[in-house]
Amino acid sequence: MEWPRVDRTKLTFASLDDPSDEKEYRSTKTVEERLQAVEMMRRMAYGEGAVTARLQRVLEIVERSSGGVSAVEDRSPRESERG
């Protein structure tokens, strides 16, 4: 999807105390249009190719000596995290 380019030469300053019509404007948009706006703002803030590290939880199934099975979180460093 092609995103509009941001014209960074024009700036508008306003007080956070000033009344805003933002809520009314956004309520006229569809859910898809609102999500596209959020994605555009995310890309403006973090860049096109910015990938943040994600937390991963890996469960490992172990067999207990009593014969039962339980799940424990694997806290060992991944191959890619080892020096």
mmCIF file of C-alpha atoms in Angstrom:
data_model
loop_
_atom_site.group_PDB
_atom_site.id
_atom_site.type_symbol
_atom_site.label_atom_id
_atom_site.label_comp_id
_atom_site.label_asym_id
_atom_site.label_seq_id
_atom_site.Cartn_x
_atom_site.Cartn_y
_atom_site.Cartn_z
ATOM 1 C CA MET A 1 0.000 0.000 0.000
ATOM 2 C CA GLU A 2 1.309 3.434 -0.932
ATOM 3 C CA TRP A 3 1.339 5.842 2.010
ATOM 4 C CA PRO A 4 1.103 9.605 1.518
ATOM 5 C CA ARG A 5 4.317 11.519 1.952
ATOM 6 C CA VAL A 6 4.493 13.872 4.904
ATOM 7 C CA ASP A 7 5.217 17.512 4.132
ATOM 8 C CA ARG A 8 7.550 18.356 6.998
ATOM 9 C CA THR A 9 7.957 21.980 5.868
ATOM 10 C CA LYS A 10 4.556 22.976 7.256
ATOM 11 C CA LEU A 11 4.078 22.896 11.000
ATOM 12 C CA THR A 12 1.042 23.760 13.078
ATOM 13 C CA PHE A 13 1.309 24.463 16.763
ATOM 14 C CA ALA A 14 -1.648 24.253 19.108
ATOM 15 C CA SER A 15 -2.239 24.026 22.800
ATOM 16 C CA LEU A 16 -3.414 20.729 24.227
ATOM 17 C CA ASP A 17 -6.011 22.764 26.125
ATOM 18 C CA ASP A 18 -7.629 23.988 22.890
ATOM 19 C CA PRO A 19 -10.834 22.167 21.904
ATOM 20 C CA SER A 20 -10.309 19.695 19.084
ATOM 21 C CA ASP A 21 -12.636 18.288 16.453
ATOM 22 C CA GLU A 22 -10.427 15.183 16.158
ATOM 23 C CA LYS A 23 -12.904 12.860 17.888
ATOM 24 C CA GLU A 24 -15.762 14.033 15.679
ATOM 25 C CA TYR A 25 -13.590 13.699 12.557
ATOM 26 C CA ARG A 26 -12.428 10.165 13.434
ATOM 27 C CA SER A 27 -15.995 9.041 14.197
ATOM 28 C CA THR A 28 -16.950 9.745 10.569
ATOM 29 C CA LYS A 29 -14.296 7.289 9.338
ATOM 30 C CA THR A 30 -14.679 3.552 8.872
ATOM 31 C CA VAL A 31 -12.764 1.104 11.050
ATOM 32 C CA GLU A 32 -10.465 0.323 8.119
ATOM 33 C CA GLU A 33 -9.700 4.027 7.583
ATOM 34 C CA ARG A 34 -8.949 4.455 11.294
ATOM 35 C CA LEU A 35 -6.575 1.477 11.263
ATOM 36 C CA GLN A 36 -4.838 2.868 8.174
ATOM 37 C CA ALA A 37 -4.393 6.182 10.009
ATOM 38 C CA VAL A 38 -2.878 4.402 13.018
ATOM 39 C CA GLU A 39 -0.501 2.464 10.755
ATOM 40 C CA MET A 40 0.512 5.666 8.959
ATOM 41 C CA MET A 41 1.250 7.396 12.295
ATOM 42 C CA ARG A 42 3.240 4.349 13.468
ATOM 43 C CA ARG A 43 5.349 4.455 10.320
ATOM 44 C CA MET A 44 5.846 8.213 10.694
ATOM 45 C CA ALA A 45 7.071 7.703 14.255
ATOM 46 C CA TYR A 46 9.207 4.574 13.776
ATOM 47 C CA GLY A 47 10.016 4.531 10.058
ATOM 48 C CA GLU A 48 9.119 2.239 7.201
ATOM 49 C CA GLY A 49 11.462 -0.632 7.922
ATOM 50 C CA ALA A 50 11.688 -0.364 11.691
ATOM 51 C CA VAL A 51 11.343 -3.737 13.317
ATOM 52 C CA THR A 52 11.266 -3.840 17.084
ATOM 53 C CA ALA A 53 12.406 -6.791 19.127
ATOM 54 C CA ARG A 54 9.509 -8.921 20.200
ATOM 55 C CA LEU A 55 9.222 -10.845 23.417
ATOM 56 C CA GLN A 56 8.883 -14.535 22.849
ATOM 57 C CA ARG A 57 7.601 -17.098 25.261
ATOM 58 C CA VAL A 58 8.563 -20.640 24.502
ATOM 59 C CA LEU A 59 7.050 -23.513 26.416
ATOM 60 C CA GLU A 60 8.847 -26.785 26.833
ATOM 61 C CA ILE A 61 6.976 -29.950 27.761
ATOM 62 C CA VAL A 62 8.809 -31.971 30.392
ATOM 63 C CA GLU A 63 7.983 -35.269 31.964
ATOM 64 C CA ARG A 64 8.051 -35.208 35.737
ATOM 65 C CA SER A 65 9.383 -38.076 37.816
ATOM 66 C CA SER A 66 5.865 -38.744 39.096
ATOM 67 C CA GLY A 67 4.869 -39.559 35.533
ATOM 68 C CA GLY A 68 2.799 -36.411 35.026
ATOM 69 C CA VAL A 69 3.415 -33.920 32.260
ATOM 70 C CA SER A 70 3.728 -30.178 32.846
ATOM 71 C CA ALA A 71 4.703 -27.137 30.831
ATOM 72 C CA VAL A 72 7.546 -24.888 31.959
ATOM 73 C CA GLU A 73 8.810 -21.720 30.389
ATOM 74 C CA ASP A 74 12.080 -22.135 28.514
ATOM 75 C CA ARG A 75 14.390 -19.423 29.852
ATOM 76 C CA SER A 76 17.555 -20.616 28.154
ATOM 77 C CA PRO A 77 19.120 -18.149 25.689
ATOM 78 C CA ARG A 78 18.338 -18.782 22.069
ATOM 79 C CA GLU A 79 21.105 -19.670 19.622
ATOM 80 C CA SER A 80 20.858 -16.160 18.115
ATOM 81 C CA GLU A 81 21.164 -14.530 21.567
ATOM 82 C CA ARG A 82 24.363 -16.330 22.505
ATOM 83 C CA GLY A 83 27.559 -14.341 22.021
#
